[in-house]
PDB file of C-alpha atoms in Angstrom:
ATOM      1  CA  UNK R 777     -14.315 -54.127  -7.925  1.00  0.00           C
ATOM      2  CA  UNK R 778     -15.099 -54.003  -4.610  1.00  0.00           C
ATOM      3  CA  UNK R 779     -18.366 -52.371  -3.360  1.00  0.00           C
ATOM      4  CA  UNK R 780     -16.500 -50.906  -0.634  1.00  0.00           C
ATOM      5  CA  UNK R 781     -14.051 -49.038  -2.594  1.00  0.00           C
ATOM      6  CA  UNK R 782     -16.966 -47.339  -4.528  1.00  0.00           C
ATOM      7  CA  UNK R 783     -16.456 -44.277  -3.473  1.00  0.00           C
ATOM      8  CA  UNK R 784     -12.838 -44.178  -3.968  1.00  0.00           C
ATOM      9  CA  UNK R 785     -13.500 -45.601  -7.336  1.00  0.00           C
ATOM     10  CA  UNK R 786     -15.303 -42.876  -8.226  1.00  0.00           C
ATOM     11  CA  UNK R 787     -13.001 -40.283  -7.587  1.00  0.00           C
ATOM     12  CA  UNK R 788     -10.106 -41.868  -9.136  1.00  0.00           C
ATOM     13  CA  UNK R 789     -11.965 -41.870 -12.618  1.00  0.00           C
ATOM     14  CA  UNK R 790     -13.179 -38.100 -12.131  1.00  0.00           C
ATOM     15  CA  UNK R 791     -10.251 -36.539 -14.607  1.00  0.00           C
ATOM     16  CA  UNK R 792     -11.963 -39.339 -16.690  1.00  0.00           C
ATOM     17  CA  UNK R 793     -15.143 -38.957 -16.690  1.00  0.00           C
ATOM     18  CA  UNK R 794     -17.499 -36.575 -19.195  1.00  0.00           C
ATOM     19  CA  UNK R 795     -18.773 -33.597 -18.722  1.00  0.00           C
ATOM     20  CA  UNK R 796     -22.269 -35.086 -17.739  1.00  0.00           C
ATOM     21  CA  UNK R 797     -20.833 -37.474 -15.960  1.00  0.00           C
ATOM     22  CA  UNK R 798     -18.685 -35.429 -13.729  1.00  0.00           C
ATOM     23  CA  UNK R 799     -21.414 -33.499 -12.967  1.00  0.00           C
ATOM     24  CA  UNK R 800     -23.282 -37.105 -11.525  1.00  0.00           C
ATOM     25  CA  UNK R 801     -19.570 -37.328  -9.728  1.00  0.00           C
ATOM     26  CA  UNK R 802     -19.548 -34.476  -7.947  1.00  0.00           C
ATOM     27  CA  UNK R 803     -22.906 -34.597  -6.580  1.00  0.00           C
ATOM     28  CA  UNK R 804     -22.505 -38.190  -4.943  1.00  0.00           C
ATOM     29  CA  UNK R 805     -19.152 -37.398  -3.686  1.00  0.00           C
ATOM     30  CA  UNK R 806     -20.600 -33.669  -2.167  1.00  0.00           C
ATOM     31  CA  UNK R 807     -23.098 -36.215   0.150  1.00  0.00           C
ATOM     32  CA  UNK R 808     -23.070 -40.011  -0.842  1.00  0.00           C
ATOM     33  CA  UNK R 809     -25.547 -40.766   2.176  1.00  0.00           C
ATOM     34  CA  UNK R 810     -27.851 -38.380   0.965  1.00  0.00           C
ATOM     35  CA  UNK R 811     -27.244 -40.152  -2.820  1.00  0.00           C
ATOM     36  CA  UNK R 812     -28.013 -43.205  -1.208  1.00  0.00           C
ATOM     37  CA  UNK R 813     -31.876 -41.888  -0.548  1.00  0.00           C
ATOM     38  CA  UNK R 814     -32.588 -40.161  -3.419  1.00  0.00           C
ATOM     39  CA  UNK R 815     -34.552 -41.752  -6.686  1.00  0.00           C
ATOM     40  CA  UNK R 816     -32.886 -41.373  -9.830  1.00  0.00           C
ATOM     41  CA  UNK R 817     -35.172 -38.597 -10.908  1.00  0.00           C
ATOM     42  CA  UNK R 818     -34.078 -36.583  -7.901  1.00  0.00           C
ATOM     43  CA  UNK R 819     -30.361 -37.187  -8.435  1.00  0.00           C
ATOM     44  CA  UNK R 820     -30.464 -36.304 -12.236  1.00  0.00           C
ATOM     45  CA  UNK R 821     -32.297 -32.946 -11.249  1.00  0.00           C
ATOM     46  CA  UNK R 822     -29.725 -32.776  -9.173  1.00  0.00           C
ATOM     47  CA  UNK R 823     -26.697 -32.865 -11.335  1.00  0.00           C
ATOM     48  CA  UNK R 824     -28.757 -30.901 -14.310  1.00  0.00           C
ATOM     49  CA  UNK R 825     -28.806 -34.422 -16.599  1.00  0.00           C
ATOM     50  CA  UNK R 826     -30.639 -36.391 -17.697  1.00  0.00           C
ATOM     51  CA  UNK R 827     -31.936 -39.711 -16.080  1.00  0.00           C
ATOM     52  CA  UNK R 828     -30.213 -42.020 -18.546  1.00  0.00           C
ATOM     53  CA  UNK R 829     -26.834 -40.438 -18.063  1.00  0.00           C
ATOM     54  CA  UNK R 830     -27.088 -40.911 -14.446  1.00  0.00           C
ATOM     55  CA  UNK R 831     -28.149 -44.689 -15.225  1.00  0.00           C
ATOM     56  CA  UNK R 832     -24.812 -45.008 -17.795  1.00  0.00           C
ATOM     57  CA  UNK R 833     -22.903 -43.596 -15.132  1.00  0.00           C
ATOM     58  CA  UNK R 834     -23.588 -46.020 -12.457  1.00  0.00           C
ATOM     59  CA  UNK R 835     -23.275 -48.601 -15.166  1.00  0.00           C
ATOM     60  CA  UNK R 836     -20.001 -47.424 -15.952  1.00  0.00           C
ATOM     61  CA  UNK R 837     -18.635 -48.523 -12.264  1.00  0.00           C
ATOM     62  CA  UNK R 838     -19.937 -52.130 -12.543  1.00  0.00           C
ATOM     63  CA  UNK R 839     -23.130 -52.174 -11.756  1.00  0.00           C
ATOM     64  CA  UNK R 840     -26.433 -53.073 -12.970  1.00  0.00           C
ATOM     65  CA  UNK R 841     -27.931 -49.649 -13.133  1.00  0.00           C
ATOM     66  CA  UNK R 842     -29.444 -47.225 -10.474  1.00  0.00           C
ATOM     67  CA  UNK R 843     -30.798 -49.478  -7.944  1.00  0.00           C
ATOM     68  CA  UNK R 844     -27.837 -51.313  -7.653  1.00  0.00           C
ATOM     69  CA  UNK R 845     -25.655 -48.147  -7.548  1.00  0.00           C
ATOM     70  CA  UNK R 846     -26.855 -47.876  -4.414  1.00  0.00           C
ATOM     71  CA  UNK R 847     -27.098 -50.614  -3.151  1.00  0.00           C
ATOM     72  CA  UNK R 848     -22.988 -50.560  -3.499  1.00  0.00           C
ATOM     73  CA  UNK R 849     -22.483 -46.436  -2.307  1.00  0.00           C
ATOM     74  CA  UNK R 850     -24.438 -47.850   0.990  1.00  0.00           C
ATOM     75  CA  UNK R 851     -21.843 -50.433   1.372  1.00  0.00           C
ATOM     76  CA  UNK R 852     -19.220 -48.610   0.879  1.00  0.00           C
ATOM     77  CA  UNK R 853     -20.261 -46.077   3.631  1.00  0.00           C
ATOM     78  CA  UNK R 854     -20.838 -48.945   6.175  1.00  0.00           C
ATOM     79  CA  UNK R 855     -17.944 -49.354   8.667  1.00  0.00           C
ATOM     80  CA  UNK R 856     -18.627 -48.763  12.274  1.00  0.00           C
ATOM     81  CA  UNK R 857     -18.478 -50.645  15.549  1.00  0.00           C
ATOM     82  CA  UNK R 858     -18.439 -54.205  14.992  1.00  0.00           C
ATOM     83  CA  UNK R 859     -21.693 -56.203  16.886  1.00  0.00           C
ATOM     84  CA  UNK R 860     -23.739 -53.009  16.776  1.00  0.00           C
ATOM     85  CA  UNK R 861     -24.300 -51.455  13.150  1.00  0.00           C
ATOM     86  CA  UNK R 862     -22.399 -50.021  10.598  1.00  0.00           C
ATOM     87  CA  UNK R 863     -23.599 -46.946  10.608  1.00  0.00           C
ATOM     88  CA  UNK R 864     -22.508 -46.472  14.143  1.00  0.00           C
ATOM     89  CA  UNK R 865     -19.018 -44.939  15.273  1.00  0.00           C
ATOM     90  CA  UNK R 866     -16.598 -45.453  17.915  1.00  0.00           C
ATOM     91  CA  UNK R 867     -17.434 -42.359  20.245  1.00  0.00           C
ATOM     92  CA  UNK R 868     -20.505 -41.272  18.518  1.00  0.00           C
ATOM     93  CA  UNK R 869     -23.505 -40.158  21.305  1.00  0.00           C
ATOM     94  CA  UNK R 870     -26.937 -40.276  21.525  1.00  0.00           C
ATOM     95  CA  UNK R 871     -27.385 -37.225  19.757  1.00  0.00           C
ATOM     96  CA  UNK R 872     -25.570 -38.483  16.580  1.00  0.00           C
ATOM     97  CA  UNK R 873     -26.288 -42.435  16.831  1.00  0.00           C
ATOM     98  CA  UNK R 874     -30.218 -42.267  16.764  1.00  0.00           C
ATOM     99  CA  UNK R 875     -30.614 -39.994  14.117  1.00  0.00           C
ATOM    100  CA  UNK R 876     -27.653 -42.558  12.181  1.00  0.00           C
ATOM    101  CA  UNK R 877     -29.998 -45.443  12.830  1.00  0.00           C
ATOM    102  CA  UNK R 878     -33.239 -43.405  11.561  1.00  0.00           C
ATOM    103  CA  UNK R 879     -31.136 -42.532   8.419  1.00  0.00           C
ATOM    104  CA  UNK R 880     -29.383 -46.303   7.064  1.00  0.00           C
ATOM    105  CA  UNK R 881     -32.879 -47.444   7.965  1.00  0.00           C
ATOM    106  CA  UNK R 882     -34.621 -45.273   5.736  1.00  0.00           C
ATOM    107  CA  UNK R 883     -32.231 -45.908   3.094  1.00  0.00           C
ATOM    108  CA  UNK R 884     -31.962 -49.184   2.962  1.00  0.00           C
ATOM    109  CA  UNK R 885     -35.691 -49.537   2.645  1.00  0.00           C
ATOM    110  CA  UNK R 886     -35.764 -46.950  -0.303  1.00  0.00           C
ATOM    111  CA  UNK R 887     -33.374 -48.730  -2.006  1.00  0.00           C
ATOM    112  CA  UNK R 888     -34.942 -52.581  -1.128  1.00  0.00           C
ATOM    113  CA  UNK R 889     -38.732 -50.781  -2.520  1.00  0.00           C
ATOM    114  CA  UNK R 890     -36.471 -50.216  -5.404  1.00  0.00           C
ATOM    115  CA  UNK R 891     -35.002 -53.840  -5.919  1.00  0.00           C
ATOM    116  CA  UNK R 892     -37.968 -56.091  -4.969  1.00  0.00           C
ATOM    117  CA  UNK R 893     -39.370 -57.386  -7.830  1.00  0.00           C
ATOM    118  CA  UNK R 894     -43.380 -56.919  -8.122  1.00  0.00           C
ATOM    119  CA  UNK R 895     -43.811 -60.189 -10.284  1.00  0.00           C
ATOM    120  CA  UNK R 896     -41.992 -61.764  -7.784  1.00  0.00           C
ATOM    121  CA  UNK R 897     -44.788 -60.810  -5.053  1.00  0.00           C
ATOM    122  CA  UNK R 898     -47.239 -61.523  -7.230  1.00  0.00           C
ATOM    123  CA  UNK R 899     -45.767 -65.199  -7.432  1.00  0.00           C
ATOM    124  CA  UNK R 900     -45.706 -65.331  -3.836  1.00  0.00           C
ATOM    125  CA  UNK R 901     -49.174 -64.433  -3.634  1.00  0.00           C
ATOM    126  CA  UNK R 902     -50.213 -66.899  -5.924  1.00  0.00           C
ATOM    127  CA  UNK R 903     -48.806 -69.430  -4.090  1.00  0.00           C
ATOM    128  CA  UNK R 904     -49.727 -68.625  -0.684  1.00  0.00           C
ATOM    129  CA  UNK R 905     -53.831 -67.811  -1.252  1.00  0.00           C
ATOM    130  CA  UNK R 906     -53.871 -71.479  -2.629  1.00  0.00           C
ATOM    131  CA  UNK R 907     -51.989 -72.871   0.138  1.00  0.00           C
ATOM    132  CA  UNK R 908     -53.427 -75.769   2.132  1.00  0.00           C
ATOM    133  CA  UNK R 909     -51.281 -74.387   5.042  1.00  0.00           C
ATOM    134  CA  UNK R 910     -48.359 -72.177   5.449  1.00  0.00           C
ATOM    135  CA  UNK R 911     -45.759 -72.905   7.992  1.00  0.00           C
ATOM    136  CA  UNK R 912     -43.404 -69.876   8.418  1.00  0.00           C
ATOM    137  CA  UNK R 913     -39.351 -70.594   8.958  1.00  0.00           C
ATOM    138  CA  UNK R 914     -36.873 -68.234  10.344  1.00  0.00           C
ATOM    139  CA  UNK R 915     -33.547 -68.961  12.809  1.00  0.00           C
ATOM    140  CA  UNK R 916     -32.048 -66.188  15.403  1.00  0.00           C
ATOM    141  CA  UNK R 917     -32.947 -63.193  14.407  1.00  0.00           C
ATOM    142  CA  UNK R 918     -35.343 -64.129  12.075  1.00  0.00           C
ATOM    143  CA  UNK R 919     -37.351 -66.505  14.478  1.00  0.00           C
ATOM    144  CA  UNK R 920     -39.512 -63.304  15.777  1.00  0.00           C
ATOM    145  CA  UNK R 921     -40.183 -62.529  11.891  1.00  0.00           C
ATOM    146  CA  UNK R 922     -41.821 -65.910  11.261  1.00  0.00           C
ATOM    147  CA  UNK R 923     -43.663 -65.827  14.242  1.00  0.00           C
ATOM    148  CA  UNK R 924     -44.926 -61.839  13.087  1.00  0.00           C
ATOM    149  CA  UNK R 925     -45.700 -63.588   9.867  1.00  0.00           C
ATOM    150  CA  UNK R 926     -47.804 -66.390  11.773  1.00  0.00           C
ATOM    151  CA  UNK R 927     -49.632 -63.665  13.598  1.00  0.00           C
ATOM    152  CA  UNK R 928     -50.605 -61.772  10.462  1.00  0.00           C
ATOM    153  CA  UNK R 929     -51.593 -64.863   8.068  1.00  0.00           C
ATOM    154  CA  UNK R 930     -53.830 -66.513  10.738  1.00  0.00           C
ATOM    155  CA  UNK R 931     -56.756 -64.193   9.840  1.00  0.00           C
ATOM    156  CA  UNK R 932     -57.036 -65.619   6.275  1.00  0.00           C
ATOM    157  CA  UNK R 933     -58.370 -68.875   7.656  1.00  0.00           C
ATOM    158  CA  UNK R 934     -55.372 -70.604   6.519  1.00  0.00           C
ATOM    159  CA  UNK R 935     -53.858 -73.180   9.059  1.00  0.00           C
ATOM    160  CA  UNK R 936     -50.343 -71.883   9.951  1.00  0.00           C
ATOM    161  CA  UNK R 937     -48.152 -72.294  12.327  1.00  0.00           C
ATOM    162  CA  UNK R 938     -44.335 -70.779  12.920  1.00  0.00           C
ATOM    163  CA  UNK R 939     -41.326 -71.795  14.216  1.00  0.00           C
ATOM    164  CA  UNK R 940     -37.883 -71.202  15.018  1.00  0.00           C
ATOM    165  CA  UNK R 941     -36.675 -74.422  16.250  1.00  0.00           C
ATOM    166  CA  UNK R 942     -34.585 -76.105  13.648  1.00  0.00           C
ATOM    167  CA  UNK R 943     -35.280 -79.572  14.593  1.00  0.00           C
ATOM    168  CA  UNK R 944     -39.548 -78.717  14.296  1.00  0.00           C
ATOM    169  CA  UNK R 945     -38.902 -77.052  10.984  1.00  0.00           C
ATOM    170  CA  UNK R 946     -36.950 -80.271   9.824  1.00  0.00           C
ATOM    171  CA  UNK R 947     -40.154 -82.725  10.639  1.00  0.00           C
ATOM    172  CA  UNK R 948     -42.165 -80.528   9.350  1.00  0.00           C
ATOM    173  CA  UNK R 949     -40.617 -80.132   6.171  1.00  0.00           C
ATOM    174  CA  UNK R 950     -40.170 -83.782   6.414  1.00  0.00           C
ATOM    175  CA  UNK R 951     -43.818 -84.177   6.260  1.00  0.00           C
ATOM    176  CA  UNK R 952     -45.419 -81.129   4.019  1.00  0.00           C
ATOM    177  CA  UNK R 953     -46.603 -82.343   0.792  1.00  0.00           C
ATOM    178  CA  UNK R 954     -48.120 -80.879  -2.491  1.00  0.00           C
ATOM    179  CA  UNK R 955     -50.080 -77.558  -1.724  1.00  0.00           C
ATOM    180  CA  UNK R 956     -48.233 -76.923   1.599  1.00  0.00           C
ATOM    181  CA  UNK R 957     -46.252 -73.577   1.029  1.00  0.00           C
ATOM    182  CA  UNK R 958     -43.072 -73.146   3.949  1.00  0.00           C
ATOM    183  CA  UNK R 959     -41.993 -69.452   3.868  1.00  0.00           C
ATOM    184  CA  UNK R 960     -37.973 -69.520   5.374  1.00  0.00           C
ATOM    185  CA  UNK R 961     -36.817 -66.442   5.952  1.00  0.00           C
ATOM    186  CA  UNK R 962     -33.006 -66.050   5.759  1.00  0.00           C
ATOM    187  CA  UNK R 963     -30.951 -62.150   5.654  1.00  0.00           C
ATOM    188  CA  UNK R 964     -27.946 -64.437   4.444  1.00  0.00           C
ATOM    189  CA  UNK R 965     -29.017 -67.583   2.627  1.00  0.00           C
ATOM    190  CA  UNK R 966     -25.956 -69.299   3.474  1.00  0.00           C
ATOM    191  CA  UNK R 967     -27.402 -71.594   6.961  1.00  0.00           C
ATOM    192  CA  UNK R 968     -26.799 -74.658   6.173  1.00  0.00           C
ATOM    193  CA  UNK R 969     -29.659 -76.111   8.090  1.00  0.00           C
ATOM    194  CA  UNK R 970     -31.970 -73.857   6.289  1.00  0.00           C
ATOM    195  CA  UNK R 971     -30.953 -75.056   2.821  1.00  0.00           C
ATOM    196  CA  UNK R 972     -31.112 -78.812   4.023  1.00  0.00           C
ATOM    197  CA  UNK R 973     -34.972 -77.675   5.148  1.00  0.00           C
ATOM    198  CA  UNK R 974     -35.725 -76.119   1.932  1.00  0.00           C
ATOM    199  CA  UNK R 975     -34.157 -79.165   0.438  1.00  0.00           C
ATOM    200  CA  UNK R 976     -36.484 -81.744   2.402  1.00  0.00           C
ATOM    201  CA  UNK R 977     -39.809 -79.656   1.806  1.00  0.00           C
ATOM    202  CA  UNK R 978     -39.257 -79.684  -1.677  1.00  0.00           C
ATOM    203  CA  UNK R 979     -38.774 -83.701  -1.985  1.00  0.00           C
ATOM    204  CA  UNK R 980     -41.896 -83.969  -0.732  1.00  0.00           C
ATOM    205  CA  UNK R 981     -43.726 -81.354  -3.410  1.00  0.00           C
ATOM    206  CA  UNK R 982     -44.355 -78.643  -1.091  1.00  0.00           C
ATOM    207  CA  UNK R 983     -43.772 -75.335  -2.454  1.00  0.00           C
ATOM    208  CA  UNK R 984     -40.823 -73.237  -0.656  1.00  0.00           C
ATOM    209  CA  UNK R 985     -40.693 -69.084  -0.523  1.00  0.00           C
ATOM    210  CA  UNK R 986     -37.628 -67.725   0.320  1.00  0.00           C
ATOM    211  CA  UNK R 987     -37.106 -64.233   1.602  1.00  0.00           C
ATOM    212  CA  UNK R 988     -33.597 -64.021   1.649  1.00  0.00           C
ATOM    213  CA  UNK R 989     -30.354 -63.032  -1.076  1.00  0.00           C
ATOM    214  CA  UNK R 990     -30.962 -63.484  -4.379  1.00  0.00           C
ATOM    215  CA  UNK R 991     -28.269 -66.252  -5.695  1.00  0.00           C
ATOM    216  CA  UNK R 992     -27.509 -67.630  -2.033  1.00  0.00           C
ATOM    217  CA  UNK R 993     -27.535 -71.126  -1.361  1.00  0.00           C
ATOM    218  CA  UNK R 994     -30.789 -70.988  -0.091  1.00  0.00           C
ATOM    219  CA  UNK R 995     -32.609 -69.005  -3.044  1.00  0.00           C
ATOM    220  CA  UNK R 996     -31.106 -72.078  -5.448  1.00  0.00           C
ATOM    221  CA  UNK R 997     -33.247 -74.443  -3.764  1.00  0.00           C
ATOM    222  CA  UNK R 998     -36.585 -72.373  -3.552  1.00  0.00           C
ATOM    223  CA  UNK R 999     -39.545 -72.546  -5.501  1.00  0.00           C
ATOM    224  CA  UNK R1000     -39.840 -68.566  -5.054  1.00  0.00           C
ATOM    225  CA  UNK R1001     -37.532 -66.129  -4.345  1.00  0.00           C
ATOM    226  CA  UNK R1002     -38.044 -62.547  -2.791  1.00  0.00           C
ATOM    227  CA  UNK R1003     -35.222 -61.237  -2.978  1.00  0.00           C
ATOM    228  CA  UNK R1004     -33.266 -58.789  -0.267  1.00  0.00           C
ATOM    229  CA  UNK R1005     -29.938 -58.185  -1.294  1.00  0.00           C
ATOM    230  CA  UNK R1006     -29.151 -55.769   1.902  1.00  0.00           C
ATOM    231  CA  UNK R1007     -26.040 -55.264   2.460  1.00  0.00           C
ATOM    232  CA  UNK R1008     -25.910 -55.416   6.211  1.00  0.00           C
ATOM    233  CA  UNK R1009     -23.206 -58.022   7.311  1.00  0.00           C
ATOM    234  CA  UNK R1010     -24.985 -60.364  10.148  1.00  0.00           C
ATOM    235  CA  UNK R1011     -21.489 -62.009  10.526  1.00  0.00           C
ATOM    236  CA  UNK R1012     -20.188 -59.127  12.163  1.00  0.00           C
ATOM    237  CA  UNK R1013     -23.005 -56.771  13.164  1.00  0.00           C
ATOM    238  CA  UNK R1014     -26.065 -56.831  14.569  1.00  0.00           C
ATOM    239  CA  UNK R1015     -28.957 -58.166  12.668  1.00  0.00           C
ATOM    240  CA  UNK R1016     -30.816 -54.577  12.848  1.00  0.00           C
ATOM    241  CA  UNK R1017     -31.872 -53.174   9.032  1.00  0.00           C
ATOM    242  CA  UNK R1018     -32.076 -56.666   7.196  1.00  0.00           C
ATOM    243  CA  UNK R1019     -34.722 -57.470  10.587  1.00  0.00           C
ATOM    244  CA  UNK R1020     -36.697 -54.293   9.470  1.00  0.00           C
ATOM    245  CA  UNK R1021     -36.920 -55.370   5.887  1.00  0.00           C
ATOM    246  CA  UNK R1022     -37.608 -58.726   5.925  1.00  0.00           C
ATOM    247  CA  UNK R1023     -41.232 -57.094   8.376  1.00  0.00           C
ATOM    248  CA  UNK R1024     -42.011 -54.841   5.575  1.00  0.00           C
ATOM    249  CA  UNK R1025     -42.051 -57.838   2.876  1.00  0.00           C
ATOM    250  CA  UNK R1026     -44.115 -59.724   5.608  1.00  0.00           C
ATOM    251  CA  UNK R1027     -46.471 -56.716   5.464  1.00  0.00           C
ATOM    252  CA  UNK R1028     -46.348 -56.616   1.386  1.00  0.00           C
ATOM    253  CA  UNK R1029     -47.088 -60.534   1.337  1.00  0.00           C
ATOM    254  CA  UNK R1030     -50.260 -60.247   3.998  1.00  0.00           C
ATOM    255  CA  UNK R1031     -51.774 -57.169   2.201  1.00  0.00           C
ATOM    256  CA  UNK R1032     -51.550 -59.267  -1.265  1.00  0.00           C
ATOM    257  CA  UNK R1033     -53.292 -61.804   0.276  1.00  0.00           C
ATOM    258  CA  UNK R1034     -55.991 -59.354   1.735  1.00  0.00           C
ATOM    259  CA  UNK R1035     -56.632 -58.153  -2.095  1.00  0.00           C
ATOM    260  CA  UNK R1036     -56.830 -60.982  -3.467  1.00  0.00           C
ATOM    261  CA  UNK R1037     -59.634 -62.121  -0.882  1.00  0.00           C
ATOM    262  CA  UNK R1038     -62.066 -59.504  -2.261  1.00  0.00           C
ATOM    263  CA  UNK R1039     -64.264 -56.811  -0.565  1.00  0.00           C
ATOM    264  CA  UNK R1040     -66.256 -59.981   0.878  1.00  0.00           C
ATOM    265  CA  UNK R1041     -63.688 -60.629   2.854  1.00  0.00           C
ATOM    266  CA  UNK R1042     -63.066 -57.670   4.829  1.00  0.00           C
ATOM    267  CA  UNK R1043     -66.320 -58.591   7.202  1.00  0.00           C
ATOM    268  CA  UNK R1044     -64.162 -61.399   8.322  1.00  0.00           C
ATOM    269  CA  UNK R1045     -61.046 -59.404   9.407  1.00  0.00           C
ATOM    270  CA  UNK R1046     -63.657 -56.686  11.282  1.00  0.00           C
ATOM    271  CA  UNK R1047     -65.134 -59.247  13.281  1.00  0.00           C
ATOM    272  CA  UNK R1048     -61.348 -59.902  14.637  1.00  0.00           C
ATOM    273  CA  UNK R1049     -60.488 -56.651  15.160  1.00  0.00           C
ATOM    274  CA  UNK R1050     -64.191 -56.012  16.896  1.00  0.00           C
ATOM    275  CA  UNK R1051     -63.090 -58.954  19.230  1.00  0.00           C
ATOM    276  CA  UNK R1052     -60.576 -57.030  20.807  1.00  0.00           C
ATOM    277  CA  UNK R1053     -62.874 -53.964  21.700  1.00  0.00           C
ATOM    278  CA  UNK R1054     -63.612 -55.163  25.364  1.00  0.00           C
ATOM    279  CA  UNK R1055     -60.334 -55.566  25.801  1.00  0.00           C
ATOM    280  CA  UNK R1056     -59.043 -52.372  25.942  1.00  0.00           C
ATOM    281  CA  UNK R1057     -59.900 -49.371  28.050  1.00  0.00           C
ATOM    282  CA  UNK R1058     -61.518 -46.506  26.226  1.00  0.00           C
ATOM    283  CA  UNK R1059     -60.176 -43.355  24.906  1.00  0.00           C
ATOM    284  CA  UNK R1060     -60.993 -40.480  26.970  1.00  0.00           C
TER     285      UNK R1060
END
């Protein structure tokens, strides 16, 4: 099945569905975006069921459960202007675009806080406290997220460096070795140059962290995955929700890292932030 025949799915099996599970029915179809944003808990309340029915309900439309439920109603609701966003219409104004924006934004981060996988950032944490340096990857739209990443990670006294040149990230792959960790970042997991990167790194016993699709090309040949299965197509749209993601991981993986350094450490990070004191003109 298509995810973007969901909805339409859905209503074709209403004459069969349960009693229960009509009720789940009818309150997706009454407002699938607003589905789209609500937990499980809020949905079943909802409908008047109970959690597990609304779980055997999305299962019975192909999907893994909840979480990926929605993952699938958000795609189906995507179809707007091509090279802008899907949530965006021919003709729509100010007045209803930024609001739309606000919205699939929200959304789609509910639903990826849903899908990331804790022991997966735990993993990543691992690796990257007991990394002899860290050299953070990303092409086109995710050049400036490697280079947010680099400006986050430098205050663990860490060597790291970014970049978004392919032909720097293919020396330095080249050249990292056991206890280097490279961090690619990749909405699609299908660039070919990436893969050949990850690839290279790897030869040469470095560790490699993808934050990109789960079961793209890329995630195959990672040593750890994050994975961000947002439905946002970068071939035809603007790189604009996947790009706000991909930041909050960045965020998840530096505030691991600051845990894991201990109370001790926090002295270090005030002395950078006192740094910047003179710099700045007062508050009145």
């Amino acid at each position: 099945m298509s995810p973007y025949n969901l909805i339409r799915e859905i209503d074709a099996a209403l004459e069969n569905l349960n009693r229960s599970e009509r009720k789940v029915a009818d309150v997706i179809l009454a407002d699938p975006e607003a589905a789209t944003r609500a937990s499980i808990a809020v949905l079943a309340k909802a409908a008047d069921v109970s959690e597990p029915t609304v779980n055997r309900f999305c299962k019975r439309f192909n999907t893994a459960g909840f979480p990926d439920f929605k993952l699938h109603l958000a795609q189906a609701l995507a179809s707007g202007v091509p090279y802008v966003t899907r949530s965006v219409e021919p003709g729509d104004t100010a007045e209803v675009y930024t609001p739309k924006i606000f919205e699939a934004t929200m959304a789609s981060l509910s639903i990826a806080k849903e899908l990331i996988d804790p022991a997966d950032v735990n993993l990543a944490v691992d690796q990257l406290i007991q990394a002899k340096q860290i050299a953070f990857f990303g092409l086109g739209a995710c050049g400036p997220i490697a280079n947010d990443a680099q400006h986050k990670f430098f205050r663990f006294n860490i060597p790291v460096v970014a970049y978004d040149d392919v032909l720097m990230q293919r020396m330095v792959a080249a050249a990292a070795s056991t206890g280097d960790v490279i961090v690619i970042f990749s909405n699609t997991g299908r660039t070919r140059e990436l893969v050949e990167i990850a690839e290279l790194a790897r030869e040469g016993g470095a560790t490699v962290l993808g934050v990109t699709a789960p079961g793209s090309p890329l995630a195959e040949h990672c040593s750890v995955v994050l994975g961000i299965d947002e439905p946002e197509d970068t071939d035809n749209y603007m790189p604009m929700i996947s790009r706000i993601i991909h930041l909050v991981v960045v965020d998840i993986l530096a505030t691991g890292v600051t845990l894991r350094r201990g109370p001790d450490f926090q002295s270090h990070l005030k002395r950078i932030k006192e740094s910047l004191k003179g710099t700045r003109y007062p508050l009145d």
